[in-house]
Coordinates of C-alpha atoms in Angstrom, one line a residue:
M398 CA -12.6 7.2 -34.4
L399 CA -10.0 9.8 -33.5
S400 CA -7.3 10.7 -36.0
R401 CA -3.8 9.8 -35.0
R402 CA -2.8 13.4 -34.6
F403 CA -5.8 14.3 -32.5
A404 CA -5.3 11.1 -30.4
L405 CA -1.7 12.1 -29.8
L406 CA -2.7 15.6 -28.8
I407 CA -5.2 14.2 -26.3
A408 CA -2.6 11.8 -24.9
L409 CA -0.1 14.6 -24.4
A410 CA -2.8 16.8 -22.8
M411 CA -3.8 14.0 -20.4
T412 CA -0.2 13.3 -19.5
A413 CA 0.4 17.0 -18.8
L414 CA -2.8 17.4 -16.8
T415 CA -2.0 14.3 -14.7
A416 CA 1.6 15.5 -14.0
V417 CA 0.2 18.9 -12.9
A418 CA -2.4 17.2 -10.7
Y419 CA 0.4 15.3 -8.9
L420 CA 2.8 18.3 -8.7
P421 CA 2.4 18.8 -4.9
A422 CA 3.3 15.2 -4.3
L423 CA 6.3 15.3 -6.7
K424 CA 7.7 18.0 -4.5
G425 CA 7.1 15.8 -1.4
E426 CA 9.3 14.0 1.0
F427 CA 9.3 10.4 2.2
V428 CA 6.3 9.5 4.3
W429 CA 5.5 6.8 6.8
D430 CA 7.2 3.6 5.7
D431 CA 8.9 4.9 2.5
D432 CA 12.3 4.8 4.1
A433 CA 11.7 1.1 4.9
H434 CA 10.9 0.4 1.2
V435 CA 13.7 2.4 -0.3
T436 CA 16.7 0.1 -0.4
A437 CA 18.7 0.1 2.9
P438 CA 22.4 0.9 2.6
G439 CA 23.3 -2.7 3.4
L440 CA 21.4 -3.9 0.4
R441 CA 22.7 -1.4 -2.2
S442 CA 25.5 -3.7 -3.5
W443 CA 25.2 -6.5 -6.1
D444 CA 25.2 -9.0 -3.2
G445 CA 22.2 -7.0 -1.8
L446 CA 20.4 -7.3 -5.1
G447 CA 20.8 -11.1 -4.8
R448 CA 19.5 -11.1 -1.3
I449 CA 16.4 -9.1 -2.4
W450 CA 15.5 -12.1 -4.6
S451 CA 16.8 -15.0 -2.5
E452 CA 16.1 -14.0 1.1
V453 CA 12.5 -13.6 2.3
G454 CA 12.7 -11.0 5.0
A455 CA 15.6 -9.0 3.6
T456 CA 13.1 -6.3 2.5
Q457 CA 9.9 -4.9 4.0
Q458 CA 7.8 -7.3 1.9
Y459 CA 8.8 -10.1 -0.5
Y460 CA 8.1 -8.3 -3.7
P461 CA 11.5 -8.7 -5.3
L462 CA 10.8 -6.9 -8.6
V463 CA 9.6 -3.8 -6.8
H464 CA 12.6 -3.9 -4.5
S465 CA 14.9 -4.4 -7.4
A466 CA 13.4 -1.2 -8.9
F467 CA 14.1 0.6 -5.6
W468 CA 17.7 -0.9 -5.7
V469 CA 18.3 0.6 -9.2
Q470 CA 16.8 4.0 -8.1
A471 CA 18.9 4.0 -4.9
R472 CA 22.0 3.7 -7.1
L473 CA 20.8 6.5 -9.4
W474 CA 19.6 9.1 -6.9
G475 CA 20.2 7.7 -3.5
D476 CA 17.7 9.1 -0.9
H477 CA 16.3 12.0 -2.9
P478 CA 12.5 11.6 -3.1
L479 CA 11.9 13.3 -6.5
G480 CA 13.3 10.5 -8.6
Y481 CA 11.2 7.9 -6.8
H482 CA 8.1 10.1 -7.3
L483 CA 8.8 10.5 -11.0
V484 CA 9.2 6.7 -11.5
T485 CA 5.9 6.0 -9.7
L486 CA 4.1 8.6 -11.7
A487 CA 5.5 7.3 -14.9
C488 CA 4.3 3.8 -14.0
H489 CA 0.8 5.2 -13.3
L490 CA 0.8 6.9 -16.7
A491 CA 1.9 3.7 -18.3
C492 CA -1.1 1.9 -16.6
A493 CA -3.5 4.5 -18.0
G494 CA -2.0 4.0 -21.5
L495 CA -2.1 0.2 -21.3
F496 CA -5.7 0.5 -20.0
L497 CA -6.6 2.5 -23.1
V498 CA -5.0 -0.1 -25.4
V499 CA -6.8 -3.0 -23.6
L500 CA -10.2 -1.3 -23.8
R501 CA -9.7 -0.5 -27.5
R502 CA -8.6 -4.1 -28.1
L503 CA -11.8 -5.3 -26.4
E504 CA -13.9 -2.7 -28.3
V505 CA -15.2 -1.1 -25.1
P506 CA -16.9 2.3 -25.8
G507 CA -15.4 5.3 -24.1
A508 CA -11.9 3.9 -23.9
W509 CA -10.2 7.3 -24.0
F510 CA -12.5 8.7 -21.3
A511 CA -11.9 5.6 -19.1
A512 CA -8.1 5.9 -19.4
A513 CA -8.3 9.6 -18.5
L514 CA -10.7 8.9 -15.5
F515 CA -8.2 6.3 -14.2
A516 CA -5.2 8.7 -14.6
L517 CA -6.9 11.6 -12.8
H518 CA -9.2 10.0 -10.3
P519 CA -8.3 11.2 -6.7
V520 CA -8.8 7.7 -5.3
Q521 CA -5.5 6.8 -7.0
V522 CA -3.5 9.4 -5.2
E523 CA -2.5 7.1 -2.4
S524 CA -1.0 4.7 -4.8
V525 CA 0.8 7.3 -6.9
A526 CA 1.9 9.9 -4.3
W527 CA 3.1 7.3 -1.7
I528 CA 6.4 6.0 -2.9
S529 CA 5.9 2.6 -1.1
E530 CA 3.0 1.9 -3.5
L531 CA 5.3 1.5 -6.5
K532 CA 4.2 -2.1 -6.0
N533 CA 0.7 -1.0 -7.1
T534 CA 1.6 1.0 -10.2
L535 CA 4.4 -1.3 -11.4
S536 CA 2.4 -4.5 -10.9
T537 CA -0.7 -3.1 -12.6
A538 CA 1.3 -2.1 -15.6
L539 CA 2.6 -5.6 -15.8
F540 CA -0.9 -7.1 -15.2
L541 CA -2.2 -5.1 -18.1
G542 CA 0.7 -6.0 -20.3
A543 CA 0.2 -9.7 -19.6
L544 CA -3.5 -9.3 -20.2
L545 CA -3.0 -7.6 -23.5
T546 CA -0.4 -10.2 -24.6
Y547 CA -2.6 -13.1 -23.6
L548 CA -5.5 -11.6 -25.7
R549 CA -3.1 -11.7 -28.6
F550 CA -2.3 -15.3 -27.9
D551 CA -6.0 -16.1 -27.6
A552 CA -6.6 -14.7 -31.1
E553 CA -3.5 -16.2 -32.8
R554 CA -2.7 -19.3 -30.6
R555 CA 1.0 -18.8 -31.1
A556 CA 3.3 -20.2 -28.4
A557 CA 5.5 -17.1 -28.5
W558 CA 2.6 -14.9 -27.3
Y559 CA 1.8 -17.4 -24.6
G560 CA 5.4 -17.4 -23.4
L561 CA 5.7 -13.6 -23.3
A562 CA 2.3 -13.3 -21.5
S563 CA 3.5 -15.9 -18.9
V564 CA 6.8 -14.0 -18.3
L565 CA 4.8 -10.7 -17.8
F566 CA 2.5 -12.5 -15.4
L567 CA 5.4 -13.8 -13.4
L568 CA 6.9 -10.4 -13.2
A569 CA 3.6 -8.9 -12.1
L570 CA 3.5 -11.5 -9.3
A571 CA 7.0 -10.5 -8.3
A572 CA 5.7 -6.9 -8.0
K573 CA 2.5 -7.6 -6.0
T574 CA 0.5 -10.8 -5.7
V575 CA -2.9 -9.2 -6.1
T576 CA -2.1 -9.8 -9.8
A577 CA -2.7 -13.5 -9.1
T578 CA -6.3 -12.7 -10.0
L579 CA -5.4 -12.3 -13.7
P580 CA -6.2 -15.8 -15.0
A581 CA -9.7 -15.6 -13.4
A582 CA -10.1 -12.1 -14.9
L583 CA -9.2 -13.5 -18.3
L584 CA -11.9 -16.2 -18.0
V585 CA -14.5 -13.5 -17.1
I586 CA -13.5 -11.5 -20.1
F587 CA -13.8 -14.6 -22.4
W588 CA -17.2 -15.3 -21.0
W589 CA -18.3 -11.7 -21.5
R590 CA -17.1 -11.7 -25.1
R591 CA -18.2 -15.1 -26.2
G592 CA -21.1 -16.0 -23.9
G593 CA -19.4 -19.1 -22.6
I594 CA -16.1 -20.7 -21.7
E595 CA -14.5 -23.7 -23.4
A596 CA -12.4 -25.9 -21.1
R597 CA -9.7 -26.9 -23.7
R598 CA -9.4 -23.5 -25.3
D599 CA -9.9 -21.1 -22.3
V600 CA -9.2 -23.0 -19.1
V601 CA -6.4 -25.4 -19.8
P602 CA -3.8 -22.8 -20.9
L603 CA -4.4 -20.8 -17.7
L604 CA -4.1 -23.7 -15.3
P605 CA -0.3 -23.1 -14.7
W606 CA -1.1 -19.5 -14.0
F607 CA -3.7 -20.5 -11.4
V608 CA -1.1 -22.8 -9.7
V609 CA 1.7 -20.2 -9.7
G610 CA -0.7 -17.4 -8.6
A611 CA -2.0 -19.5 -5.7
A612 CA 1.5 -20.4 -4.6
A613 CA 2.5 -16.7 -4.7
G614 CA -0.6 -15.7 -2.7
L615 CA 0.1 -18.3 0.0
L616 CA 3.7 -17.1 0.3
T617 CA 2.5 -13.5 0.7
A618 CA -0.1 -14.5 3.3
W619 CA 2.6 -16.2 5.2
V620 CA 4.9 -13.2 5.0
E621 CA 2.1 -10.9 6.2
R622 CA 1.3 -13.1 9.1
T623 CA 4.8 -14.2 10.3
L624 CA 7.2 -11.4 9.3
I625 CA 5.1 -8.3 9.1
G626 CA 2.9 -9.1 12.0
A627 CA -0.7 -9.5 10.6
D628 CA -1.6 -11.8 13.5
G629 CA -2.9 -11.4 17.0
I630 CA -6.0 -9.9 18.7
D631 CA -6.5 -7.2 16.1
Y632 CA -7.1 -9.8 13.5
E633 CA -9.4 -12.1 15.4
L634 CA -12.5 -12.1 13.3
S635 CA -15.1 -14.8 13.1
G636 CA -16.1 -16.2 9.7
L637 CA -19.4 -14.4 9.8
E638 CA -17.7 -11.1 10.6
R639 CA -15.4 -11.6 7.7
F640 CA -18.4 -11.9 5.3
Q641 CA -19.9 -8.9 6.9
L642 CA -16.6 -7.0 6.4
A643 CA -16.5 -8.0 2.7
G644 CA -20.0 -6.6 2.0
K645 CA -19.1 -3.3 3.7
A646 CA -15.8 -3.1 1.9
V647 CA -17.2 -3.7 -1.6
L648 CA -19.8 -0.9 -1.1
F649 CA -17.2 1.4 0.4
Y650 CA -14.8 1.1 -2.6
A651 CA -17.6 1.5 -5.1
S652 CA -18.8 4.6 -3.3
K653 CA -15.4 6.2 -3.3
L654 CA -15.1 5.7 -7.0
L655 CA -18.5 7.2 -7.7
W656 CA -18.2 10.1 -5.2
P657 CA -14.5 10.6 -4.1
A658 CA -15.3 12.8 -1.0
D659 CA -13.5 12.7 2.4
L660 CA -10.6 10.5 1.1
S661 CA -8.2 9.7 3.9
F662 CA -4.9 8.0 4.4
I663 CA -6.5 6.1 7.3
Y664 CA -10.2 5.5 7.5
P665 CA -12.1 4.6 10.7
R666 CA -11.9 1.0 11.6
W667 CA -15.4 -0.5 11.5
V668 CA -16.8 -2.4 14.5
L669 CA -18.2 -5.7 13.2
D670 CA -21.0 -7.5 14.9
A671 CA -22.4 -10.7 13.3
G672 CA -25.3 -10.5 15.7
N673 CA -26.5 -7.1 14.5
P674 CA -29.0 -7.4 11.6
A675 CA -28.1 -3.9 10.3
G676 CA -24.5 -5.1 9.8
W677 CA -25.6 -7.5 7.1
L678 CA -27.3 -4.9 5.0
P679 CA -24.2 -4.0 2.9
L680 CA -23.7 -7.7 2.0
A681 CA -27.4 -8.1 1.2
A682 CA -27.1 -5.0 -1.1
V683 CA -24.1 -6.5 -2.8
A684 CA -25.9 -9.8 -3.3
G685 CA -28.9 -8.0 -4.7
I686 CA -26.8 -6.1 -7.2
F687 CA -25.2 -9.4 -8.3
F688 CA -28.6 -11.0 -8.6
A689 CA -29.9 -8.1 -10.8
A690 CA -26.8 -8.3 -13.0
F691 CA -27.2 -12.0 -13.3
R692 CA -30.8 -11.6 -14.4
L693 CA -29.7 -9.0 -16.9
R694 CA -27.1 -11.2 -18.5
S695 CA -29.3 -12.3 -21.4
R696 CA -29.6 -8.7 -22.5
S697 CA -26.1 -7.6 -21.5
R698 CA -23.3 -9.6 -19.9
G699 CA -21.2 -6.4 -19.2
P700 CA -22.5 -5.4 -15.8
L701 CA -22.1 -8.9 -14.3
A702 CA -18.6 -9.2 -15.9
V703 CA -17.6 -5.9 -14.3
L704 CA -18.9 -6.9 -10.9
L705 CA -17.0 -10.2 -11.1
L706 CA -13.8 -8.4 -12.1
F707 CA -14.2 -5.7 -9.5
V708 CA -15.0 -8.0 -6.6
G709 CA -12.7 -10.7 -7.7
T710 CA -9.7 -8.4 -8.0
L711 CA -10.6 -6.9 -4.6
F712 CA -10.9 -10.3 -3.0
P713 CA -7.4 -10.3 -1.3
A714 CA -8.4 -7.1 0.5
L715 CA -11.9 -8.0 1.5
G716 CA -11.1 -9.5 4.9
F717 CA -10.7 -13.2 4.2
I718 CA -6.9 -12.9 4.3
N719 CA -5.1 -11.0 7.0
V720 CA -3.1 -8.0 5.8
Y721 CA -1.1 -5.7 8.1
P722 CA -3.2 -2.5 7.5
F723 CA -6.3 -4.3 9.0
R724 CA -4.7 -3.5 12.4
Y725 CA -5.9 0.1 12.1
S726 CA -8.4 0.1 9.2
F727 CA -10.2 -2.5 7.1
V728 CA -10.1 -0.3 3.9
A729 CA -7.5 1.8 2.1
D730 CA -7.6 3.6 -1.2
H731 CA -4.5 1.8 -2.5
F732 CA -6.3 -1.6 -2.1
Q733 CA -8.6 -0.8 -5.1
Y734 CA -6.0 0.6 -7.5
L735 CA -6.2 -2.5 -9.8
S736 CA -9.8 -3.4 -9.2
S737 CA -11.0 0.2 -10.0
L738 CA -10.2 -0.5 -13.7
A739 CA -13.4 -2.5 -14.2
M740 CA -15.7 0.0 -12.6
I741 CA -14.1 2.9 -14.4
A742 CA -14.5 1.1 -17.7
L743 CA -18.2 0.5 -17.0
A744 CA -18.8 4.1 -16.0
A745 CA -17.0 5.4 -19.1
A746 CA -18.8 3.1 -21.5
G747 CA -22.1 4.0 -19.9
A748 CA -21.3 7.7 -20.2
R749 CA -20.3 7.3 -23.9
L750 CA -23.5 5.4 -24.8
A751 CA -25.6 7.9 -22.8
A752 CA -23.9 10.8 -24.6
A753 CA -24.3 9.4 -28.1
R754 CA -26.9 11.9 -29.1
I755 CA -25.1 14.9 -27.7
P756 CA -23.2 17.0 -30.2
G757 CA -19.5 16.3 -30.4
T758 CA -18.3 19.7 -29.2
L759 CA -20.6 19.6 -26.2
R760 CA -19.7 16.1 -25.4
F761 CA -16.0 17.0 -25.3
A762 CA -16.7 20.0 -23.2
L763 CA -18.6 17.9 -20.6
A764 CA -15.9 15.3 -20.5
G765 CA -13.3 18.0 -20.1
A766 CA -15.2 19.5 -17.2
V767 CA -15.4 16.2 -15.4
L768 CA -11.7 15.5 -15.9
L769 CA -10.7 19.0 -14.8
G770 CA -12.8 18.6 -11.7
L771 CA -11.1 15.3 -10.9
A772 CA -7.7 16.8 -11.6
A773 CA -8.5 19.6 -9.1
L774 CA -9.4 17.0 -6.5
T775 CA -6.3 15.0 -7.2
Y776 CA -4.1 18.1 -6.9
R777 CA -5.6 18.9 -3.5
Q778 CA -5.4 15.3 -2.3
S779 CA -1.8 14.9 -3.5
G780 CA -0.9 17.9 -1.4
D781 CA -1.4 15.8 1.7
Y782 CA 1.7 13.9 0.8
R783 CA 4.1 16.8 0.9
D784 CA 5.6 15.5 4.1
A785 CA 4.8 13.2 6.9
E786 CA 3.5 15.9 9.3
T787 CA 1.1 17.2 6.7
L788 CA -0.1 13.8 5.9
Y789 CA -0.9 12.9 9.5
R790 CA -2.5 16.2 10.3
A791 CA -4.7 15.8 7.3
T792 CA -5.6 12.3 8.4
L793 CA -6.5 13.4 11.9
A794 CA -8.6 16.2 10.5
R795 CA -10.8 13.6 8.7
N796 CA -10.4 10.8 11.2
P797 CA -9.6 12.0 14.8
G798 CA -9.8 8.4 16.0
A799 CA -6.7 7.4 14.0
W800 CA -4.5 6.3 16.8
M801 CA -1.7 5.4 14.5
A802 CA -1.7 8.9 13.0
H803 CA -1.5 10.4 16.5
N804 CA 1.5 8.2 17.3
N805 CA 3.3 8.9 14.0
L806 CA 2.6 12.6 14.1
G807 CA 4.0 12.6 17.7
K808 CA 7.2 10.9 16.3
E809 CA 7.6 13.6 13.7
L810 CA 7.1 16.4 16.3
L811 CA 9.5 14.7 18.7
A812 CA 12.4 15.6 16.5
S813 CA 12.1 19.2 17.5
P814 CA 12.6 20.3 21.2
E815 CA 10.0 23.1 20.7
S816 CA 7.3 20.6 19.8
R817 CA 7.9 17.9 22.4
E818 CA 4.9 18.9 24.5
E819 CA 2.6 18.6 21.5
A820 CA 4.2 15.2 20.7
I821 CA 3.4 14.1 24.2
R822 CA -0.2 15.1 23.8
H823 CA -0.5 13.0 20.6
F824 CA 1.1 10.0 22.2
E825 CA -1.4 10.3 25.1
A826 CA -4.2 10.7 22.5
A827 CA -3.1 7.5 20.8
L828 CA -3.0 5.6 24.1
A829 CA -6.5 6.9 25.1
L830 CA -7.7 5.3 21.9
K831 CA -5.6 2.2 22.1
P832 CA -4.2 1.6 25.6
D833 CA -2.3 -1.6 24.5
Y834 CA -0.4 0.3 21.8
A835 CA 3.2 -0.8 22.6
E836 CA 4.9 1.6 20.2
A837 CA 3.0 4.7 21.5
L838 CA 3.9 3.6 25.1
N839 CA 7.5 3.5 24.1
N840 CA 7.3 6.8 22.3
L841 CA 5.6 8.5 25.2
G842 CA 8.3 7.2 27.5
L843 CA 11.0 8.5 25.2
A844 CA 9.3 11.9 24.9
L845 CA 9.0 12.2 28.7
S846 CA 12.6 11.2 29.2
Q847 CA 13.8 13.7 26.6
N848 CA 11.7 16.4 28.3
G849 CA 13.4 15.9 31.6
R850 CA 10.8 13.7 33.2
P851 CA 12.6 10.2 33.3
R852 CA 10.8 8.9 36.4
E853 CA 7.4 9.6 34.7
A854 CA 8.7 7.7 31.6
L855 CA 9.5 4.5 33.4
P856 CA 6.0 3.0 33.8
Y857 CA 5.2 3.5 30.1
L858 CA 8.4 1.9 28.9
Q859 CA 8.0 -1.0 31.3
K860 CA 4.4 -1.6 30.1
S861 CA 5.6 -1.4 26.5
L862 CA 8.1 -4.2 27.2
Q863 CA 5.4 -6.3 28.8
L864 CA 3.5 -6.2 25.5
K865 CA 6.7 -6.5 23.3
P866 CA 9.5 -7.9 25.4
D867 CA 11.9 -8.3 22.4
A868 CA 11.7 -4.6 21.3
H869 CA 15.3 -3.6 21.4
Q870 CA 14.6 0.1 21.0
T871 CA 12.3 0.1 24.0
H872 CA 15.0 -1.6 26.1
N873 CA 17.4 1.1 24.9
N874 CA 14.9 3.9 25.8
L875 CA 14.3 2.3 29.2
G876 CA 18.1 2.4 29.7
I877 CA 18.1 6.1 28.9
A878 CA 15.2 6.8 31.4
L879 CA 16.8 4.7 34.1
A880 CA 20.1 6.6 33.7
G881 CA 18.2 9.9 33.9
A882 CA 16.6 8.7 37.1
G883 CA 20.0 7.9 38.5
R884 CA 19.5 4.1 38.4
L885 CA 22.8 3.3 36.6
E886 CA 23.1 -0.4 37.3
E887 CA 19.6 -1.0 36.0
S888 CA 20.3 1.3 33.1
L889 CA 23.3 -0.9 32.1
Q890 CA 21.1 -4.0 32.3
A891 CA 18.6 -2.4 29.9
F892 CA 21.3 -1.4 27.4
T893 CA 22.9 -4.9 27.6
E894 CA 19.6 -6.5 26.8
A895 CA 19.0 -4.1 23.9
A896 CA 22.5 -5.0 22.6
R897 CA 21.8 -8.7 22.9
L898 CA 18.6 -8.3 20.9
A899 CA 20.1 -5.9 18.3
P900 CA 23.9 -6.5 18.2
Q901 CA 24.4 -4.6 15.0
V902 CA 22.9 -1.2 16.2
P903 CA 25.8 1.1 17.0
N904 CA 24.0 3.7 19.1
I905 CA 22.9 1.0 21.5
R906 CA 26.5 -0.1 22.0
E907 CA 27.4 3.6 22.6
N908 CA 24.8 3.9 25.3
Q909 CA 26.0 0.7 26.9
A910 CA 29.6 2.1 26.8
K911 CA 28.5 5.4 28.4
A912 CA 26.7 3.5 31.2
L913 CA 29.8 1.5 31.8
L914 CA 31.9 4.7 31.9
L915 CA 29.6 6.2 34.5
L916 CA 29.9 3.1 36.6
G917 CA 33.7 3.4 36.5
R918 CA 34.3 0.4 34.2
E919 CA 36.6 2.2 31.7
A920 CA 38.1 -0.9 30.1
E921 CA 34.7 -2.5 29.3
A922 CA 33.4 0.9 28.1
A923 CA 36.4 1.2 25.7
K924 CA 35.6 -2.2 24.1
Q925 CA 32.0 -1.1 23.5
F926 CA 33.0 2.2 22.0
E927 CA 35.3 0.3 19.7
A928 CA 32.6 -2.1 18.7
A929 CA 30.2 0.8 18.0
A930 CA 32.8 2.5 15.8
R931 CA 33.3 -0.7 13.8
L932 CA 29.5 -1.0 13.3
R933 CA 29.3 2.6 12.1
Q934 CA 32.1 2.0 9.5
R935 CA 30.1 -0.9 8.0
Q936 CA 27.0 1.2 7.5

C-alpha cells in the first residue's frame, strides 16, 4: 500500500505527464465538426440553453448535458479552442482518477498502473484531442461516478446513495447514451465478486435504469438515422454481415489496445462478405476466447467478466445499430474510450501479479518505462490534431483510400487561392474512390468555378443536386457557376431555389440580389439586399 504522500506525488506526476503528452493538441485549432458542436451564436442565450434541452435537432446530436457544457464554455471563452481543450483534458484526467478509485474499491491489483495506462494510452487521443468528443470524456466520468456511488449503495443499502447514483446515471445518459450499458456492467461486477446474482438484491433495483437506458438508446438511434443521416445504401448490411462486422471490430479494438500502432482518424472501411468463410474467422476467434474464459470461470471469473464488460460496452458500436461514422469506417478509436477500461484493468492486474517477485525498484522502473513510451506515442499522435489540414494529411498518409479525408482536405485548401489546384486534385481523388459523393461533387464544382472554369463546374454541381436535391449550398454554388458562364436567368433560378430552402442564410440572399441587379431588376434586388442585411444583424 502506498503512503498518502507517495500516492499524491505519483498522482501529480501522472497528471503532469498526461498534460505534456497532450501539449500539441492543447495548442490545436478546431477540426472537422468541432465548429458544429461548439454552441452556435443563435443558441448562446438563455433561451438557447432551453432549446438545447427541449428541442431535438437544435444541436448536432441530442446530448443536452454536453451541449450545455459547450454553452457555458462559449460564454466564457467564445470560439477560442484552448479553453475547450483544457476542459476535455480535465475530464479525461477525472476519468483516470475515478477509474483508480473504482479499482481500489473493487480491490483489483495494479489499480495505479491501470489508471496511468488509461490516462496515457494513445488510443485515447481521438477522444481527448478532438473537442467534439467531450461527450466521451464527460459521460465516462459520470459513468464511473455513478458506478462508484452504486457500489456504495450496494454495500450500505441506503436510499440516498441509490438516489445519487441514479442522478449521475441520468446525467451520464444526457452526455452520451453508450453509458446505458452501466446497469448490465454492474450485474457483471456483482457476478464476478460474488459468484452469482440475486434477483431481489441485484436485479430489481437496476430495472428502472435498464428501462431509462433503453429509451435513451432508442432515441439516439432515431436521431442518428433521421436527423444525422445514418441511413441509406452505405448502411445496408445483412444480419449475417453485421455479425461478421462485430467479430472483426472486437478483435480490432483489442489489438489497438495491446499494440497501438498505425492509429488513424479514419480507418479503411472493411468489405464484408457473409459468403466468404475467411470473413467468419474473427467472430470464431472471439467465440473461442469467450468459451475458454467460460471454462476458466471455476478458477477465475475475472477474464470472463472483463470480456463481458469489454464487448458489452462496445455493443452500440459493433454494427447492430447504425451510427453515422459507419458511412466511411466501421471502427474508430473514440468508440472504445469507455470499453477500454475493462481491458486495461485486466492488463494492469495481470502485470501486477506477474511482477510480484520482481524487486520494487525494478518494478517501478519497468512500469515507468512503459508509461513513458505510451506518453511519447500519445504526444506524437496528439500532434495530428494541431489543425484540420494536419489531421487530414496524417489520415491520408495512413489510409490513402479515405475519401472523406480527401474531400475535407480539399475544403481546407480551397480557402487559399494558391492551393486551389491541389484542392481540385483531392476532390477528384475523393470522387475516384466514391463517385456518388454529393459533397465532393459540390466542392469540386465550387473549386472549378472559383478557379475560372465555371462551364466545367456545371456537370458536377448538377450531378450533386441529382443525389441531394435539397442541398441549399449546392443550389447556391450552381447559381455562381451559371452566372460565371453568362447564364443569368438560370443563375437567378438557382439562387431563388437556394433561398427557398435556406431563407435564413444571408449570403444566398445577397447572391440572389446581385443576380437581380445584373438582370436590371433594381427594385427587387434592393429588397433582397435589405433582407440579407436584416439576417446579418440577427447573427
